[in-house]
mmCIF file of C-alpha atoms in Angstrom:
data_model
loop_
_atom_site.group_PDB
_atom_site.id
_atom_site.type_symbol
_atom_site.label_atom_id
_atom_site.label_comp_id
_atom_site.label_asym_id
_atom_site.label_seq_id
_atom_site.Cartn_x
_atom_site.Cartn_y
_atom_site.Cartn_z
ATOM 1 C CA TRP A 1 106.257 74.060 51.155
ATOM 2 C CA CYS A 2 104.326 76.710 52.984
ATOM 3 C CA MET A 3 101.283 74.466 53.314
ATOM 4 C CA ASP A 4 103.487 71.689 54.742
ATOM 5 C CA ILE A 5 105.008 74.140 57.220
ATOM 6 C CA GLU A 6 101.535 75.275 58.289
ATOM 7 C CA VAL A 7 100.405 71.675 58.855
ATOM 8 C CA SER A 8 103.590 70.639 60.635
ATOM 9 C CA PRO A 9 105.507 73.732 61.801
ATOM 10 C CA PRO A 10 109.060 73.454 63.079
ATOM 11 C CA ALA A 11 109.306 73.205 66.854
ATOM 12 C CA ASP A 12 112.128 75.685 67.381
ATOM 13 C CA TRP A 13 114.663 77.976 65.739
ATOM 14 C CA THR A 14 117.125 75.175 64.927
ATOM 15 C CA SER A 15 114.518 72.965 63.295
ATOM 16 C CA SER A 16 113.207 75.913 61.255
ATOM 17 C CA LEU A 17 116.702 76.585 59.899
ATOM 18 C CA THR A 18 117.203 72.872 59.211
ATOM 19 C CA LEU A 19 113.929 72.681 57.295
ATOM 20 C CA CYS A 20 114.685 75.804 55.266
ATOM 21 C CA GLY A 21 118.196 74.525 54.519
ATOM 22 C CA GLN A 22 116.756 71.259 53.211
ATOM 23 C CA LEU A 23 114.268 73.166 51.051
ATOM 24 C CA LEU A 24 117.044 75.378 49.701
ATOM 25 C CA VAL A 25 119.244 72.398 48.807
ATOM 26 C CA LYS A 26 116.309 70.695 47.084
ATOM 27 C CA ALA A 27 115.563 73.852 45.060
ATOM 28 C CA CYS A 28 119.227 74.315 44.104
ATOM 29 C CA VAL A 29 119.640 70.688 43.007
ATOM 30 C CA SER A 30 116.559 70.957 40.789
ATOM 31 C CA ASN A 31 117.593 74.455 39.584
ATOM 32 C CA ASN A 32 114.216 75.799 40.721
ATOM 33 C CA LEU A 33 114.751 79.579 40.880
ATOM 34 C CA LEU A 34 111.400 80.311 42.521
ATOM 35 C CA GLY A 35 112.073 77.572 45.071
ATOM 36 C CA MET A 36 115.500 79.072 45.811
ATOM 37 C CA HIS A 37 113.991 82.492 46.482
ATOM 38 C CA THR A 38 111.194 80.980 48.573
ATOM 39 C CA ALA A 39 113.581 78.928 50.709
ATOM 40 C CA GLN A 40 115.949 81.857 51.203
ATOM 41 C CA VAL A 41 113.124 84.174 52.267
ATOM 42 C CA LEU A 42 111.637 81.490 54.534
ATOM 43 C CA THR A 43 115.038 81.056 56.181
ATOM 44 C CA GLN A 44 114.933 84.681 57.281
ATOM 45 C CA ILE A 45 111.225 85.113 58.002
ATOM 46 C CA LEU A 46 110.426 81.748 59.601
ATOM 47 C CA SER A 47 113.264 81.987 62.096
ATOM 48 C CA VAL A 48 112.028 85.456 63.155
ATOM 49 C CA LEU A 49 108.490 84.151 63.638
ATOM 50 C CA MET A 50 109.556 81.169 65.777
ATOM 51 C CA ASN A 51 109.495 83.107 69.064
ATOM 52 C CA ARG A 52 106.634 85.429 68.198
ATOM 53 C CA PRO A 53 105.751 87.760 65.347
ATOM 54 C CA PRO A 54 107.731 90.988 65.551
ATOM 55 C CA ASP A 55 106.003 94.328 66.077
ATOM 56 C CA ASP A 56 105.264 95.410 62.533
ATOM 57 C CA SER A 57 102.815 98.191 63.394
ATOM 58 C CA ASN A 58 105.303 100.684 62.021
ATOM 59 C CA GLU A 59 105.802 100.785 58.230
ATOM 60 C CA ASP A 60 109.609 100.636 58.504
ATOM 61 C CA SER A 61 109.427 97.550 60.718
ATOM 62 C CA PHE A 62 107.069 95.794 58.289
ATOM 63 C CA VAL A 63 109.445 96.493 55.418
ATOM 64 C CA HIS A 64 112.434 95.397 57.505
ATOM 65 C CA TYR A 65 110.944 92.093 58.684
ATOM 66 C CA TYR A 66 108.913 90.961 55.675
ATOM 67 C CA LEU A 67 109.770 92.801 52.477
ATOM 68 C CA SER A 68 113.512 93.173 52.949
ATOM 69 C CA PRO A 69 114.231 89.407 52.775
ATOM 70 C CA LEU A 70 112.180 89.120 49.595
ATOM 71 C CA LEU A 71 113.768 92.129 47.922
ATOM 72 C CA SER A 72 117.260 91.112 49.032
ATOM 73 C CA SER A 73 116.848 87.630 47.548
ATOM 74 C CA VAL A 74 115.622 88.923 44.188
ATOM 75 C CA PHE A 75 118.136 91.754 43.896
ATOM 76 C CA ALA A 76 121.074 89.559 44.941
ATOM 77 C CA SER A 77 120.242 87.002 42.242
ATOM 78 C CA ASN A 78 120.934 89.336 39.324
ATOM 79 C CA PRO A 79 124.095 91.436 38.994
ATOM 80 C CA LEU A 80 122.188 93.988 36.887
ATOM 81 C CA LEU A 81 119.947 94.862 39.824
ATOM 82 C CA LYS A 82 120.981 97.191 42.642
ATOM 83 C CA MET A 83 119.186 98.027 45.866
ATOM 84 C CA LYS A 84 119.529 101.234 47.877
ATOM 85 C CA TRP A 85 117.535 101.837 51.061
ATOM 86 C CA ALA A 86 115.876 105.218 51.545
ATOM 87 C CA ASN A 87 117.481 105.804 54.949
ATOM 88 C CA GLY A 88 120.981 105.135 53.652
ATOM 89 C CA GLN A 89 123.349 107.677 52.163
ATOM 90 C CA LEU A 90 123.468 107.504 48.381
ATOM 91 C CA ILE A 91 126.841 107.872 46.703
ATOM 92 C CA LYS A 92 126.761 110.058 43.600
#
């Protein structure tokens, strides 16, 4: 998928969401777990990159823009996994 996107990138935000939605449906129909995670992460990251790459010179911004979608997808897929961000208040 990523190679196809590189060769023929979506033209705008709407077409990027449409493409990612199609990839997600295809992965769900075939029960491809890796494909589901990839499509979900692409939905978040690709739409952000459509205008221009965000300023990720700061470590928190890099985590927010690139790692957060990946971690959120993985952690949301399994009820045994929990995710707590360092800057949030932890409940004892």
